[in-house]
Short mmCIF file of C-alpha atoms and ligand atoms in Angstrom, two decimals:
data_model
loop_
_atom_site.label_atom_id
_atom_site.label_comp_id
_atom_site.label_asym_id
_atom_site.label_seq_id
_atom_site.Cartn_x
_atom_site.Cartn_y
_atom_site.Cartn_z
CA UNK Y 1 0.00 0.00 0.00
CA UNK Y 2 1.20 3.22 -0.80
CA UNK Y 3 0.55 6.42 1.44
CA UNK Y 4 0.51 9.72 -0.13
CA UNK Y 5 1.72 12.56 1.91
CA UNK Y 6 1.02 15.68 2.49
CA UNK Y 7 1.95 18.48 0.02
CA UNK Y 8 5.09 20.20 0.95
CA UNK Y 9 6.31 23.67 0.07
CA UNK Y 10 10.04 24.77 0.16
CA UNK Y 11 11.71 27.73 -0.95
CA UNK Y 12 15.65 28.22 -1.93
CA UNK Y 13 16.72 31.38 -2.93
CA UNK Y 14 20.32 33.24 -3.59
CA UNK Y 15 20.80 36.66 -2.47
CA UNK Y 16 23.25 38.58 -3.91
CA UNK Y 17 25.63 40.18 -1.11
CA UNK Y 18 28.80 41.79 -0.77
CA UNK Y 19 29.60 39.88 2.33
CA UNK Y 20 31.19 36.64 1.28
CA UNK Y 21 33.57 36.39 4.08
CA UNK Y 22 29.98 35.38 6.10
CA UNK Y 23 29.80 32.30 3.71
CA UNK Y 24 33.11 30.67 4.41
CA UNK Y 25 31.67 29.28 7.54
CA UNK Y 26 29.95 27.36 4.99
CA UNK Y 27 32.54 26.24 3.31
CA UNK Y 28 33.67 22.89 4.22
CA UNK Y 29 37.08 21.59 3.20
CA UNK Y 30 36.15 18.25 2.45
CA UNK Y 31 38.22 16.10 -0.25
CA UNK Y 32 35.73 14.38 -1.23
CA UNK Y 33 35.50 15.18 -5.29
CA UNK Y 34 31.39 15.11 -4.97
CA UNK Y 35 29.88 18.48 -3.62
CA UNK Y 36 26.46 18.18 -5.04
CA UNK Y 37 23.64 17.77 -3.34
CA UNK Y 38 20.06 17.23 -3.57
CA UNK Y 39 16.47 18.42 -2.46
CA UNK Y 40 15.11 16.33 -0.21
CA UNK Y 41 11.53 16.02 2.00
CA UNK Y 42 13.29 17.30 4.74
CA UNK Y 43 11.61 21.21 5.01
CA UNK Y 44 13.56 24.06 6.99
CA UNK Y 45 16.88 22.42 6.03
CA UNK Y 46 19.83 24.95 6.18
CA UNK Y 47 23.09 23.83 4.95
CA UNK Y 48 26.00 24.25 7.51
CA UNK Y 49 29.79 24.10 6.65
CA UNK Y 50 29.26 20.63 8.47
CA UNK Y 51 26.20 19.56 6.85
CA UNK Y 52 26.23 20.95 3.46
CA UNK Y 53 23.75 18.10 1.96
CA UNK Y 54 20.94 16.84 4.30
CA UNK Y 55 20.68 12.72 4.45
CA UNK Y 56 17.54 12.50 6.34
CA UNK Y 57 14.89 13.38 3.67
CA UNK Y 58 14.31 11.34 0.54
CA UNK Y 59 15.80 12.53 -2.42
CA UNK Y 60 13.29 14.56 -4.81
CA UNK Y 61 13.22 13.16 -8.19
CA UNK Y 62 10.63 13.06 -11.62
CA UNK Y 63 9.29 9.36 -11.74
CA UNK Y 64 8.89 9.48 -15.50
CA UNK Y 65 11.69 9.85 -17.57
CA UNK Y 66 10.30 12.86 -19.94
CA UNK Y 67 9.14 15.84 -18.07
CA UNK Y 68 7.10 18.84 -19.70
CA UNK Y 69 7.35 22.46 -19.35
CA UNK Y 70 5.58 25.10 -20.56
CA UNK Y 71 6.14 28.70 -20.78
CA UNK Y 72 3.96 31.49 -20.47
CA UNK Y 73 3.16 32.68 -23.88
CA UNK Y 74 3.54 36.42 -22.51
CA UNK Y 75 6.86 35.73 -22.15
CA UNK Y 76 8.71 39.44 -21.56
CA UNK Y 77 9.42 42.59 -22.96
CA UNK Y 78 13.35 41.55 -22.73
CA UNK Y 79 13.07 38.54 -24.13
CA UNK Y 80 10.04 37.15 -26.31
CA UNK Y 81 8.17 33.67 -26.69
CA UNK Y 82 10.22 32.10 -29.15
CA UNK Y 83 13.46 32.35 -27.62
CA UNK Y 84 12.35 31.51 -24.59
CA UNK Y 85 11.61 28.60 -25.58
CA UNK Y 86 14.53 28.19 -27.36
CA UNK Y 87 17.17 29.01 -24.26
CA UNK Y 88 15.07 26.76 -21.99
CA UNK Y 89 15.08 23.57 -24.39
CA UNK Y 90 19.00 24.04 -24.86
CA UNK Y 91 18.93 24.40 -20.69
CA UNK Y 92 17.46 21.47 -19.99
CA UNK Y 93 19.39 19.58 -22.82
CA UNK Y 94 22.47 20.50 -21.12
CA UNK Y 95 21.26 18.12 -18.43
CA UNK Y 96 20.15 15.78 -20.12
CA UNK Y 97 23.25 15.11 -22.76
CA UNK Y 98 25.24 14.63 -19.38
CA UNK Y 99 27.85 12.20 -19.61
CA UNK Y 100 27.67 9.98 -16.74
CA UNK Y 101 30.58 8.26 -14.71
CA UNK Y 102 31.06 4.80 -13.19
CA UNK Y 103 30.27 6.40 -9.93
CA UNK Y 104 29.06 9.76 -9.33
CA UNK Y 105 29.23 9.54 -5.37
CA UNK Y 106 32.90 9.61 -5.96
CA UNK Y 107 32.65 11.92 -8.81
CA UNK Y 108 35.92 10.86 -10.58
CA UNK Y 109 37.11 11.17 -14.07
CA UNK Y 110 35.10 9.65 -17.04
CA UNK Y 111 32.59 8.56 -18.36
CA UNK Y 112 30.68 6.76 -21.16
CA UNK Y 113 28.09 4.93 -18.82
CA UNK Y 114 25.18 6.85 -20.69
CA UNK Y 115 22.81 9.67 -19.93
CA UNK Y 116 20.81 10.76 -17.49
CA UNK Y 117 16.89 9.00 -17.59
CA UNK Y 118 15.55 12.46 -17.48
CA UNK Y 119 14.44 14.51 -20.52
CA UNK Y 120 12.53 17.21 -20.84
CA UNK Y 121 9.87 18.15 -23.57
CA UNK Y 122 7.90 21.27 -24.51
CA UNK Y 123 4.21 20.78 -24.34
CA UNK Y 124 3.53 24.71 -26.06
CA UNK Y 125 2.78 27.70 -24.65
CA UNK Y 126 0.10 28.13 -21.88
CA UNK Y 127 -1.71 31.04 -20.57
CA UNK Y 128 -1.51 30.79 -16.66
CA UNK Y 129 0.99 33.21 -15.01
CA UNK Y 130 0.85 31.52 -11.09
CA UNK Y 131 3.38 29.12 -9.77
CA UNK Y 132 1.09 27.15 -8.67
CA UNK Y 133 0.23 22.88 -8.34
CA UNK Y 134 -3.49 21.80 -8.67
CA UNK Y 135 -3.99 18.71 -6.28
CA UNK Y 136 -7.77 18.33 -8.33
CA UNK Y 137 -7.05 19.55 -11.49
CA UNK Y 138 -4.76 19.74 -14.72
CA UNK Y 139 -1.42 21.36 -14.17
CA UNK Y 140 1.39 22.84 -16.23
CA UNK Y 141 5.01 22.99 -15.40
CA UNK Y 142 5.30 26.67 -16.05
CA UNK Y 143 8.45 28.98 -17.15
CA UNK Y 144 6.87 32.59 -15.98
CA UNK Y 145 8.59 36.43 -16.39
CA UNK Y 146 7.82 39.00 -14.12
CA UNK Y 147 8.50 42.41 -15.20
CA UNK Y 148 6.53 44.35 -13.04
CA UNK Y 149 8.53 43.27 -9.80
CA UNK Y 150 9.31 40.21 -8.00
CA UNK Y 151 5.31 39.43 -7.41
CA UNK Y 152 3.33 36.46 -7.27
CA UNK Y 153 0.38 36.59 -9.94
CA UNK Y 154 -1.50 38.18 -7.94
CA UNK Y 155 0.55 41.37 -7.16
CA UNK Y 156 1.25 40.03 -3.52
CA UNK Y 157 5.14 41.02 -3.33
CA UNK Y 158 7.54 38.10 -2.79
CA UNK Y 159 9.33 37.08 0.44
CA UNK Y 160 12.40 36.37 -0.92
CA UNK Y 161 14.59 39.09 -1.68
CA UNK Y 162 14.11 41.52 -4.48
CA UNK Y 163 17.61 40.67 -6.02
CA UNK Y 164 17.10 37.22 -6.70
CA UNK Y 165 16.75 36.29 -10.02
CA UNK Y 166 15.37 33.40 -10.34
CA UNK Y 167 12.40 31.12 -8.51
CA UNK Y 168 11.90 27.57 -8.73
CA UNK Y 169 8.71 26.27 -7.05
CA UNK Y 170 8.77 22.21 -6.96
CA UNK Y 171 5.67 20.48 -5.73
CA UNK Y 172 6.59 16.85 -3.94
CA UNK Y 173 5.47 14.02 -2.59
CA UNK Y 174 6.55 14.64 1.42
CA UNK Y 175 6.53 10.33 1.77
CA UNK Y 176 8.27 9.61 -1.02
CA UNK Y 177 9.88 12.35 -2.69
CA UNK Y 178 7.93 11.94 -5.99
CA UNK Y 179 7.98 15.66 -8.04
CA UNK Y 180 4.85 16.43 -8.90
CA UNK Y 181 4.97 20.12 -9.92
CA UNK Y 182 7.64 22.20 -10.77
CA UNK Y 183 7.37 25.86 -12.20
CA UNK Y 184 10.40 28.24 -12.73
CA UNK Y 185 9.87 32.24 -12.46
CA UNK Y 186 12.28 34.46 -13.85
CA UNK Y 187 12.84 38.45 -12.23
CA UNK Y 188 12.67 40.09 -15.65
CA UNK Y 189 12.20 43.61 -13.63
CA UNK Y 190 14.80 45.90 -15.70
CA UNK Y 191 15.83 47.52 -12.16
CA UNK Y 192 17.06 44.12 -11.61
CA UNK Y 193 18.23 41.99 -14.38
CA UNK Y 194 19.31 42.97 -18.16
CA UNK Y 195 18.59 39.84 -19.52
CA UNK Y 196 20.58 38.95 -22.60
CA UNK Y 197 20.14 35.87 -24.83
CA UNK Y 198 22.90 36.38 -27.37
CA UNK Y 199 24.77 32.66 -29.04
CA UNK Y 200 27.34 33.02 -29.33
CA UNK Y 201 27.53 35.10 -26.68
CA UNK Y 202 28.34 38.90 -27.88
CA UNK Y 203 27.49 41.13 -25.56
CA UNK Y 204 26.30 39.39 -21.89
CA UNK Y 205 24.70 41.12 -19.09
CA UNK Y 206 22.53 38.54 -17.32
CA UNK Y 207 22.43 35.55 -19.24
CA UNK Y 208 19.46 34.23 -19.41
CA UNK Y 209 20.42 30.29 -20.75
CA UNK Y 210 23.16 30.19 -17.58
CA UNK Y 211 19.79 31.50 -14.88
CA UNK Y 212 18.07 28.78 -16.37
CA UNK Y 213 20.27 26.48 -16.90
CA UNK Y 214 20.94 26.49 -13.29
CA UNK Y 215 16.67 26.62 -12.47
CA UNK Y 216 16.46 23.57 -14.68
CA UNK Y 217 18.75 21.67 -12.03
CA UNK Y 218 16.49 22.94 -8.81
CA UNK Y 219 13.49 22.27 -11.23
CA UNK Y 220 15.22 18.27 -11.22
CA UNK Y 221 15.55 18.11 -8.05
CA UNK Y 222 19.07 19.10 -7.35
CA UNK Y 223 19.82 21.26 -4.72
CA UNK Y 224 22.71 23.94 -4.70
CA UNK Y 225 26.12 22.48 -4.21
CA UNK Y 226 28.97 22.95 -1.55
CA UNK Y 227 30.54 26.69 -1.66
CA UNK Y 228 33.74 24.95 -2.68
CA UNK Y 229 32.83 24.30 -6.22
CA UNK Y 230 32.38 27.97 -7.35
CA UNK Y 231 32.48 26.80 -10.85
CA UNK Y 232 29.73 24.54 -10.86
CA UNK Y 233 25.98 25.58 -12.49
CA UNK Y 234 24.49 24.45 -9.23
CA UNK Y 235 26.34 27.34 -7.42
CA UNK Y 236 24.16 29.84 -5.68
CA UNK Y 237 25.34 32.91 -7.15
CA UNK Y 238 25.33 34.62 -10.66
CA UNK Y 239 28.04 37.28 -11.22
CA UNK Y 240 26.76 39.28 -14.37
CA UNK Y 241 28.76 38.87 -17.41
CA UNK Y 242 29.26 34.59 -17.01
CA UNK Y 243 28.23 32.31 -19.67
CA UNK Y 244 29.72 29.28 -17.45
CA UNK Y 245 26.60 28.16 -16.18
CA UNK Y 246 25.07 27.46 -19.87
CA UNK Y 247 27.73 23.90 -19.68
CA UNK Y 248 27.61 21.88 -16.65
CA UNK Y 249 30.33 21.24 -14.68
CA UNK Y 250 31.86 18.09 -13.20
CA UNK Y 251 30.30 18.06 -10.05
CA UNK Y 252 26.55 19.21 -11.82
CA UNK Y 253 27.11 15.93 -14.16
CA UNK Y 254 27.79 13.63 -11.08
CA UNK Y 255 24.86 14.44 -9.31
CA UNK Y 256 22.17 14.60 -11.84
CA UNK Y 257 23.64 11.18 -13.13
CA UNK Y 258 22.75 10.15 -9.31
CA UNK Y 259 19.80 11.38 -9.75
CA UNK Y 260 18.73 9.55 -12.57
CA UNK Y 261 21.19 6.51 -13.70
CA UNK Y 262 21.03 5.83 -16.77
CA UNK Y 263 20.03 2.13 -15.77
CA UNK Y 264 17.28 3.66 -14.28
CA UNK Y 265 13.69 2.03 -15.80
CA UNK Y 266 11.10 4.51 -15.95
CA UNK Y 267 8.46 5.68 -18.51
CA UNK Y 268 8.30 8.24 -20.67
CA UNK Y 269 4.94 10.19 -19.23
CA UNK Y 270 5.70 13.97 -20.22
CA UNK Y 271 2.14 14.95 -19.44
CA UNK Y 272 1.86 17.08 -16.44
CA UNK Y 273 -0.70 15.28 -13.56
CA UNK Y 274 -3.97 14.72 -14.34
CA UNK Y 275 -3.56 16.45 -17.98
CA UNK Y 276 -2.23 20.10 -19.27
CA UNK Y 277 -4.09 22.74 -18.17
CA UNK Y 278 -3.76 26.12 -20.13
CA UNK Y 279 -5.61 28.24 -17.24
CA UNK Y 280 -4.54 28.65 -13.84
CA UNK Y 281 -7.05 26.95 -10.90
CA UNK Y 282 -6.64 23.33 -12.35
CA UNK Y 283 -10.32 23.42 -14.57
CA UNK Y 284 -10.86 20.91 -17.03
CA UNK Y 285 -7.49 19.18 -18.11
CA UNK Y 286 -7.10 19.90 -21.80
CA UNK Y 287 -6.04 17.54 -24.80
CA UNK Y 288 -2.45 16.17 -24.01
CA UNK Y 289 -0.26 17.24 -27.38
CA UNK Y 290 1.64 14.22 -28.12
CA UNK Y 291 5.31 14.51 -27.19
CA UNK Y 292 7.68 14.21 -29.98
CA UNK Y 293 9.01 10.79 -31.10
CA UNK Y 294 12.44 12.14 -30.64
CA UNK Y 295 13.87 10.03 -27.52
CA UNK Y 296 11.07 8.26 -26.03
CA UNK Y 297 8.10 6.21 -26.76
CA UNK Y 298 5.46 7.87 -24.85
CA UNK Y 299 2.82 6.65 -22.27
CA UNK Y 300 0.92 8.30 -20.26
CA UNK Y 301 1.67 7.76 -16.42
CA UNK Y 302 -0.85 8.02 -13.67
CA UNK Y 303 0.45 9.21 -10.55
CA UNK Y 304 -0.45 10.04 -7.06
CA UNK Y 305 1.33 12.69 -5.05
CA UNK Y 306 2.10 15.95 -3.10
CA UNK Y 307 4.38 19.40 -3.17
CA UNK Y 308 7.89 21.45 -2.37
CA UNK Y 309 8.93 24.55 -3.63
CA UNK Y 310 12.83 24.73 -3.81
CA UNK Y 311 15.55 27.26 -5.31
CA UNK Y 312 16.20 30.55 -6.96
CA UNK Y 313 19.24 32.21 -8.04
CA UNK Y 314 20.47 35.19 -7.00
CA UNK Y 315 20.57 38.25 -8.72
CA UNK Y 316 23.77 40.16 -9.69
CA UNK Y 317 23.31 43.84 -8.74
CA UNK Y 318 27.56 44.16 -8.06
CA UNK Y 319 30.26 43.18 -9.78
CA UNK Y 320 30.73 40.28 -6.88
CA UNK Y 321 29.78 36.73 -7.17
CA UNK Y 322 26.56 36.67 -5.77
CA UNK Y 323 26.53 35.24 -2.46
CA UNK Y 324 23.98 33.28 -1.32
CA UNK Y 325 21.72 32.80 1.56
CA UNK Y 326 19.85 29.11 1.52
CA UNK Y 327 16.96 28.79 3.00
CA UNK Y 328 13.91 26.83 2.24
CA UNK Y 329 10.35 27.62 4.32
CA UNK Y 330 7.85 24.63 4.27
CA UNK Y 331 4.47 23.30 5.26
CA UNK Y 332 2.52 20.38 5.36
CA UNK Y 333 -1.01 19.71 4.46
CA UNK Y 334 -3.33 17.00 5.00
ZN1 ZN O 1 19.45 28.11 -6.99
#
């Protein structure tokens, strides 16, 4: 028999701060060659230089091996629908053309034991603006702008800091760990971000491929990794001008590859739960587009499950890396 828990709600975000001398408490100085780490069901978790990674919580992770997205068909006034689209397939693509080691818990050289199960597919354009999960209804797992201020849809402002550019809101199983939900909000306010798209990369202010290159990994389930690795797409902090975070590093491949061996066995269900839903508030799900033939022979997968809300990344006002304050808020409901 299998319970389904509550729906759980975490938030992640990076703040961008001068201060980074109040991070190297933070930094641990481990030898291990691993420093990623991963969401788990554990809410309120703060990484500490001596727990950087909590092992209590199960690890989040997609059952299905094709995951949809979808985003808003405003899009913004810095960057329009198409290319959207565009920067956010090639971000997710960078995870999933990972090539995977013998052992990513070790995280040494090499590779050539296959790819990541985990691909993700674009299901069109939808109209809802809300980061939201529908426990009775259709769902979409959005990619949203906000250029009018770091606001939920409904103009309430944000808790997390103003600075941060990025939001991803992942909806979880609390038993099991199952993602359910996951929807990615970008802080297209001009006052913070100047979001550039340019390949190859001309002229680079905040690049909007490396922000979501590193939202697709929270929106996977990864978590950010140990200070240590400064060069790695999982790290909490954006300095404007870096197009580093578009390629994964060593340390991003090992841990989405423990995320999802490539041994793994799983279907390819791309459909959000219980259908795609163009409108926010669930409603009636809508026709399912079929998912392109390209990588996976599609079935639809009926699941059961819950909610999280995990990971932003920090905006680059200064000239500084971005430092970054963790923290993830949660609650449970019935
Ligand atoms: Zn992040």
């Amino acid at each position: 028999m299998t319970r389904v828990g509550g729906r759980g709600r975490a938030q992640g975000t990076l703040a961008g701060v001068a201060g980074l001398a109040a991070l190297a408490a933070l930094v641990t100085s481990t030898s291990s060659a691993a420093a990623w780490c991963r969401s788990t069901t554990t809410q309120d978790f703060t990484p500490t230089g001596a727990q950087p990674c909590d092992d209590v919580g199960k690890p989040l992770q997609w059952a299905s091996r094709c995951v949809s997205y979808d985003v808003q068909r405003d899009a913004s006034f810095q960057v329009d629908l198409a290319t959207t689209r565009a920067v956010m397939q090639a971000s997710f693509d960078a995870w999933a053309s990972a090539d995977c080691p013998a052992d990513p818990v070790a995280c040494g050289p090499g590779g050539g034991r296959g790819h990541p199960t985990i691909q993700a597919v674009d299901l069109g354009p939808v109209s809802c603006a809300c980061a939201e999960y529908n426990p009775s209804g259709g769902n979409a797992n959005l990619v949203i702008f906000r250029d009018a201020g770091w606001f939920d849809c409904n103009g309430t402002p944000k808790t997390e800091a103003d600075i941060n550019l990025a939001l991803t809101t992942v909806t979880y199983n609390t038993v099991t760990g199952e993602i359910y939900d996951a929807d990615i909000e970008i802080n297209s306010n001009p006052e913070v971000a100047e979001l550039t798209t340019t390949s190859p990369p001309t002229r680079v202010v905040d690049d909007l491929q490396s922000i979501l290159t590193h939202e697709a990994g929270h929106f996977l389930g990864l978590a950010h990794t140990q200070l240590l690795n400064g060069d790695a797409t999982m790290f909490p902090a954006y300095k404007q001008g870096k197009i580093t975070l578009r390629d994964l590093d060593r340390d991003d491949v090992c841990g989405v590859c423990a995320a999802y061996p490539p041994e793994r066995v799983a279907d390819c269900a791309p459909a959000p739960r219980r259908g795609l839903e163009d409108v926010c508030g669930g409603g009636v799900a809508a026709v399912i587009p079929p998912a392109p033939a390209q990588g996976c022979q599609c079935a639809l997968l009926g699941t059961r499950g819950a909610s999280a809300r995990d990971a932003g990344l920090g905006g680059a006002l200064g000239a500084l890396v971005l430092a970054v304050v963790v923290r993830r808020r949660g609650r449970k409901r019935g």
